[in-house]
Backbone as a printed PyTorch tensor [residue, N CA C, xyz], in Angstrom:
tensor([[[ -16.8660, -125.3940,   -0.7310],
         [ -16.9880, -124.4800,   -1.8380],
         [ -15.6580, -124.4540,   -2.6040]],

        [[ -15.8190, -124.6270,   -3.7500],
         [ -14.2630, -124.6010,   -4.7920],
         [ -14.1810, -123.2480,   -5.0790]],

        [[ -12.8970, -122.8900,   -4.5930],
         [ -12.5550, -121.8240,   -4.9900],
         [ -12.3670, -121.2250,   -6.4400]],

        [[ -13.1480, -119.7740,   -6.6880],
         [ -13.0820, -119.3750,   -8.2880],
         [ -12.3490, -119.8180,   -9.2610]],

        [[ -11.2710, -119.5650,   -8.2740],
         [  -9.4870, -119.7620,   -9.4290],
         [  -9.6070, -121.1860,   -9.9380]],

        [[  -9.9930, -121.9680,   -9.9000],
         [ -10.3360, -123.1750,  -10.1650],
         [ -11.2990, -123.5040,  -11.5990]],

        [[ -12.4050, -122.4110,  -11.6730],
         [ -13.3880, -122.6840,  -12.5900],
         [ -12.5820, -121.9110,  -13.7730]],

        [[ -12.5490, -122.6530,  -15.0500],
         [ -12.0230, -122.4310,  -16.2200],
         [ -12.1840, -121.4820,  -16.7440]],

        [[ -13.8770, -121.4650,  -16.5200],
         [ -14.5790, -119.3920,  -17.0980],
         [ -13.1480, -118.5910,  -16.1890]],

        [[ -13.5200, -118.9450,  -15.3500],
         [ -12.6430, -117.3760,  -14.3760],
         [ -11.3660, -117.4090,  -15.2740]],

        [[  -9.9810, -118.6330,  -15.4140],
         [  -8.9760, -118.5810,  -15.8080],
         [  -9.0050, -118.0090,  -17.4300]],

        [[ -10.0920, -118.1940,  -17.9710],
         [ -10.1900, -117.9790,  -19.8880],
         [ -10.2930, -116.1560,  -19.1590]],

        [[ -11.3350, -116.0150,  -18.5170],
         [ -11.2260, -114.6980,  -18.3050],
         [ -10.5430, -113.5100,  -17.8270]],

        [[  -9.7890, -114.1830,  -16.5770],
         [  -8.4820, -113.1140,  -16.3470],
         [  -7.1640, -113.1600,  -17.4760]],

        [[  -6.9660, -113.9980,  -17.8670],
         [  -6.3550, -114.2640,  -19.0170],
         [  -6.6030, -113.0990,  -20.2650]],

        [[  -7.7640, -113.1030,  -20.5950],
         [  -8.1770, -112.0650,  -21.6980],
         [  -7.9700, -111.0220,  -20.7860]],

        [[  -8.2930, -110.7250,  -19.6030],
         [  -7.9540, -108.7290,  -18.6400],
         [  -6.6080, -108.7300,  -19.3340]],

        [[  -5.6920, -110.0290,  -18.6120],
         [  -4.3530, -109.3990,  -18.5810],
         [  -3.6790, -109.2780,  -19.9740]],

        [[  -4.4490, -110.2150,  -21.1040],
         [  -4.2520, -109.8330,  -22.1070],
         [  -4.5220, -107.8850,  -22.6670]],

        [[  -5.6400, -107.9510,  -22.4960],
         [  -6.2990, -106.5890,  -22.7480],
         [  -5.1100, -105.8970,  -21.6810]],

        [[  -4.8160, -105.6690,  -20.6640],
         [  -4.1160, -104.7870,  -19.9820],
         [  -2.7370, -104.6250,  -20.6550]],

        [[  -1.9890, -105.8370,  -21.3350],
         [  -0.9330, -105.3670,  -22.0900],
         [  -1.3140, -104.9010,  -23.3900]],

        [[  -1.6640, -105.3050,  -24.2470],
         [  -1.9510, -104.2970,  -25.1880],
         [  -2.6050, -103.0900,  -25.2950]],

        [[  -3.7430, -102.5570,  -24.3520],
         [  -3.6680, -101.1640,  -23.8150],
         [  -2.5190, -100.7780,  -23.4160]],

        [[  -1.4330, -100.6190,  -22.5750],
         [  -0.5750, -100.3900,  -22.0740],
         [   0.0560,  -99.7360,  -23.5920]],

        [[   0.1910, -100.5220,  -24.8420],
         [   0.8740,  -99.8630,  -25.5280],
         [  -0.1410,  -98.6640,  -26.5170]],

        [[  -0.9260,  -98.3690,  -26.0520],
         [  -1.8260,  -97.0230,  -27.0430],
         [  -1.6090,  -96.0860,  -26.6480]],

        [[  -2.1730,  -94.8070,  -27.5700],
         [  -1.2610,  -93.8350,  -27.1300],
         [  -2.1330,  -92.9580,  -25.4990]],

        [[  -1.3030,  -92.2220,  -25.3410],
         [  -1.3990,  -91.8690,  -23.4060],
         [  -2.7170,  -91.1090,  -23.5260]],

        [[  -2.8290,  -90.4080,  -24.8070],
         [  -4.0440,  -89.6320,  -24.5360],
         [  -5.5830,  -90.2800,  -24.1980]],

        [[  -4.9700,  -91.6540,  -24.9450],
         [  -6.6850,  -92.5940,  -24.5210],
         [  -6.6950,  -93.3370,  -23.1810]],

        [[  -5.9370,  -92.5460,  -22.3190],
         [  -5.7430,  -93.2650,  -21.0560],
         [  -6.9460,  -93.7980,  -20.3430]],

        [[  -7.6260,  -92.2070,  -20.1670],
         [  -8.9820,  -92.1580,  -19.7270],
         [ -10.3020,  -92.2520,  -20.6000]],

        [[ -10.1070,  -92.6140,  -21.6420],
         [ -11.1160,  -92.7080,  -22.8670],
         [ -11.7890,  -94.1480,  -23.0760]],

        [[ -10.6670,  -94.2450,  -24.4160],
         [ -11.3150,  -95.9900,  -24.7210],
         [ -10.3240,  -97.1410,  -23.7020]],

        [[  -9.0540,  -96.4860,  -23.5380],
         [  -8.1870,  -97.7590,  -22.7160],
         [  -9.0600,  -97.9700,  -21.9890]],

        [[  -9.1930,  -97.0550,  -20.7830],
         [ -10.6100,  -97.2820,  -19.2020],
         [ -11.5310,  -97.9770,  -19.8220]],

        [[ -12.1970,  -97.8570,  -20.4750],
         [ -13.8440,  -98.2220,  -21.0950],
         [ -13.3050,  -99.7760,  -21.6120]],

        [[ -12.1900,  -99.9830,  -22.0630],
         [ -12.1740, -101.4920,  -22.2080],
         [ -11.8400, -102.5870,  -21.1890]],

        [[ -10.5410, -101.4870,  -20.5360],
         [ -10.0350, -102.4040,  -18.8680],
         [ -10.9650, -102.2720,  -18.5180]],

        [[ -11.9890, -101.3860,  -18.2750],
         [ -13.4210, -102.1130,  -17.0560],
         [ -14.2420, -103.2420,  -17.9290]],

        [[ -14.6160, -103.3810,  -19.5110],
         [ -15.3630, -104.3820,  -19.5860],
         [ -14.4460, -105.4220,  -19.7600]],

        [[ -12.9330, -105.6510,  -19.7800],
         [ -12.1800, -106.6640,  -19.5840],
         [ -12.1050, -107.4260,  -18.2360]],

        [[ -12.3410, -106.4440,  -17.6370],
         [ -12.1730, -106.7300,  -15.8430],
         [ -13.7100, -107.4760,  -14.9500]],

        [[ -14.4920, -106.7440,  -16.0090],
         [ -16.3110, -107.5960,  -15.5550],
         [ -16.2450, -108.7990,  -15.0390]],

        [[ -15.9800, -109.2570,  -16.4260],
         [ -15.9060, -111.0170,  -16.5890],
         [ -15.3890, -111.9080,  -15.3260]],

        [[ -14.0480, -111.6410,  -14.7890],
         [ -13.5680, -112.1860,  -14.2250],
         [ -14.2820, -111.8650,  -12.4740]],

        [[ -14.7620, -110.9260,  -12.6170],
         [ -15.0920, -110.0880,  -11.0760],
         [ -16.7020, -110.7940,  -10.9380]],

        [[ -17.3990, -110.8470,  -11.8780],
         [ -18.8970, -111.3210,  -11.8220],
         [ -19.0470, -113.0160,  -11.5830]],

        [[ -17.5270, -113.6680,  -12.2710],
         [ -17.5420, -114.8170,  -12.1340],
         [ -17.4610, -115.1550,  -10.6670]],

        [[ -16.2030, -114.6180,  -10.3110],
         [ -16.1020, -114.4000,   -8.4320],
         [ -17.4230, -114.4380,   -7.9140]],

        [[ -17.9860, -113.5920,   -8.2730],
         [ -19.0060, -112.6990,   -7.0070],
         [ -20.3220, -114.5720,   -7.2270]],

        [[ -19.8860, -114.8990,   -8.9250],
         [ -21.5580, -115.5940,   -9.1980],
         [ -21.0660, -117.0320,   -7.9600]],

        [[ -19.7540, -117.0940,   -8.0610],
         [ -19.4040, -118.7040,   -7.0590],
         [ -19.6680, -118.1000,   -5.9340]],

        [[ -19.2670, -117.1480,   -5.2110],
         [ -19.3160, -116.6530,   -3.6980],
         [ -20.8650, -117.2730,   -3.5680]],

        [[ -21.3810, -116.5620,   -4.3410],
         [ -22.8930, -116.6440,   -4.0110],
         [ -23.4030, -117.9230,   -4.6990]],

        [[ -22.8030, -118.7080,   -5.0660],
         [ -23.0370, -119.7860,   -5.7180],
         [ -24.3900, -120.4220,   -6.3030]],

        [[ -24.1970, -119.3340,   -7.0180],
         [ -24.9150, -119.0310,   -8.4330],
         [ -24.4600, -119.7070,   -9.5400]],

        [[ -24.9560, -121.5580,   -9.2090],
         [ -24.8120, -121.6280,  -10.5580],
         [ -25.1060, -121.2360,  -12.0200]],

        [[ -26.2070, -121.2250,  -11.9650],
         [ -26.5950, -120.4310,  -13.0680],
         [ -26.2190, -119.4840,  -13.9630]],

        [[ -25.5880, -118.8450,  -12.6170],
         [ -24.8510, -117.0120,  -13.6520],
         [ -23.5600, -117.7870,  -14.0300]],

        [[ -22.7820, -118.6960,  -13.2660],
         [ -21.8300, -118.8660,  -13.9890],
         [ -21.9160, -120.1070,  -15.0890]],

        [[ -23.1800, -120.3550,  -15.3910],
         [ -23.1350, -121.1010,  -16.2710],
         [ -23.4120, -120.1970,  -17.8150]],

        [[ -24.3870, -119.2780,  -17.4190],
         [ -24.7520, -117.7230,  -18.6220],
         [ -22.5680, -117.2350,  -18.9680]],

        [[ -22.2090, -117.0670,  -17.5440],
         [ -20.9860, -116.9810,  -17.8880],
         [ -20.1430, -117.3230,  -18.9630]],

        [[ -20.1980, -119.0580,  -18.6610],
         [ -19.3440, -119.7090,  -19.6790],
         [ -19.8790, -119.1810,  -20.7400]],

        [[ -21.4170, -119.2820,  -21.2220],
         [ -21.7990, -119.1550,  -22.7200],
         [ -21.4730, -117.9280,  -22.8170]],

        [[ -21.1790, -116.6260,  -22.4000],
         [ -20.7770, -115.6180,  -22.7420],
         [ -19.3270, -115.7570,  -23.5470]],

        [[ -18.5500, -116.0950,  -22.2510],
         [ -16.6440, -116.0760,  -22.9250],
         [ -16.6590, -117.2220,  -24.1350]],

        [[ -17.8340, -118.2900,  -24.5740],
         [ -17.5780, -119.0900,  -25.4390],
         [ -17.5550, -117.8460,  -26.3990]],

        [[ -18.8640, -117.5390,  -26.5800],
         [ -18.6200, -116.7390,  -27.6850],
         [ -18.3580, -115.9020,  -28.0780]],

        [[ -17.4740, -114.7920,  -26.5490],
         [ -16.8990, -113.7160,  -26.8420],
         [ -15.5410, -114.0540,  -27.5620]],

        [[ -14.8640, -115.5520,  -27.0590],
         [ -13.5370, -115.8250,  -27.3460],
         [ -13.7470, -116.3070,  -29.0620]],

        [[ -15.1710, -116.3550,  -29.8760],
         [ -15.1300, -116.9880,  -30.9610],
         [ -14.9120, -115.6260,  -32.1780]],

        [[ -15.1520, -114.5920,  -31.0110],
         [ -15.6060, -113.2600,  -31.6160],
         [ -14.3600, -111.9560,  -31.7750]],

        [[ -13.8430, -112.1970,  -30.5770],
         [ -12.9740, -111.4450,  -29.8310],
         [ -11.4320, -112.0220,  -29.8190]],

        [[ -10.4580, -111.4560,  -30.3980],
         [  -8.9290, -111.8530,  -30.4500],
         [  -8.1270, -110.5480,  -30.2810]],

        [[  -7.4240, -111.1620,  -29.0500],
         [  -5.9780, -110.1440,  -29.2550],
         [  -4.8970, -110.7630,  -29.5510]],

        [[  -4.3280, -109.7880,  -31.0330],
         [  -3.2880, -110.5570,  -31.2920],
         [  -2.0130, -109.3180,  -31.2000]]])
């Protein structure tokens, strides 16, 4: 079994968390628990569902995967 860290979805995707985790980091404190949370958890999905779809080696989900981050990354920019 190849380990997650390996499949490109997973790396495009923790990449965008830790993206998303620094630029939350700089908003203001009151949206700690508001919109920051509500985005670090759907930033954090991606990478956690990819895990879980290889464990269980599910190709499939991680193939729905890739087509997801294709076109979230065509959609979605942090700059």
């Amino acid at each position: 079994m190849v380990p997650y860290e390996r499949f490109e979805a997973w790396k495009v995707a923790h990449q965008l968390a830790l993206d998303v985790y620094k630029v939350t980091d700089t908003w203001p404190t009151n949206e700690r628990y508001g919109l920051t949370a509500q985005i670090r958890r759907a930033a954090i999905s991606a990478p956690t569902n990819i895990a879980g779809a290889q464990r269980n080696e599910d190709h499939e989900s991680l193939d729905d995967i890739w087509t997801y981050l294709s076109a979230l990354s065509q959609r979605f920019r942090i700059y």
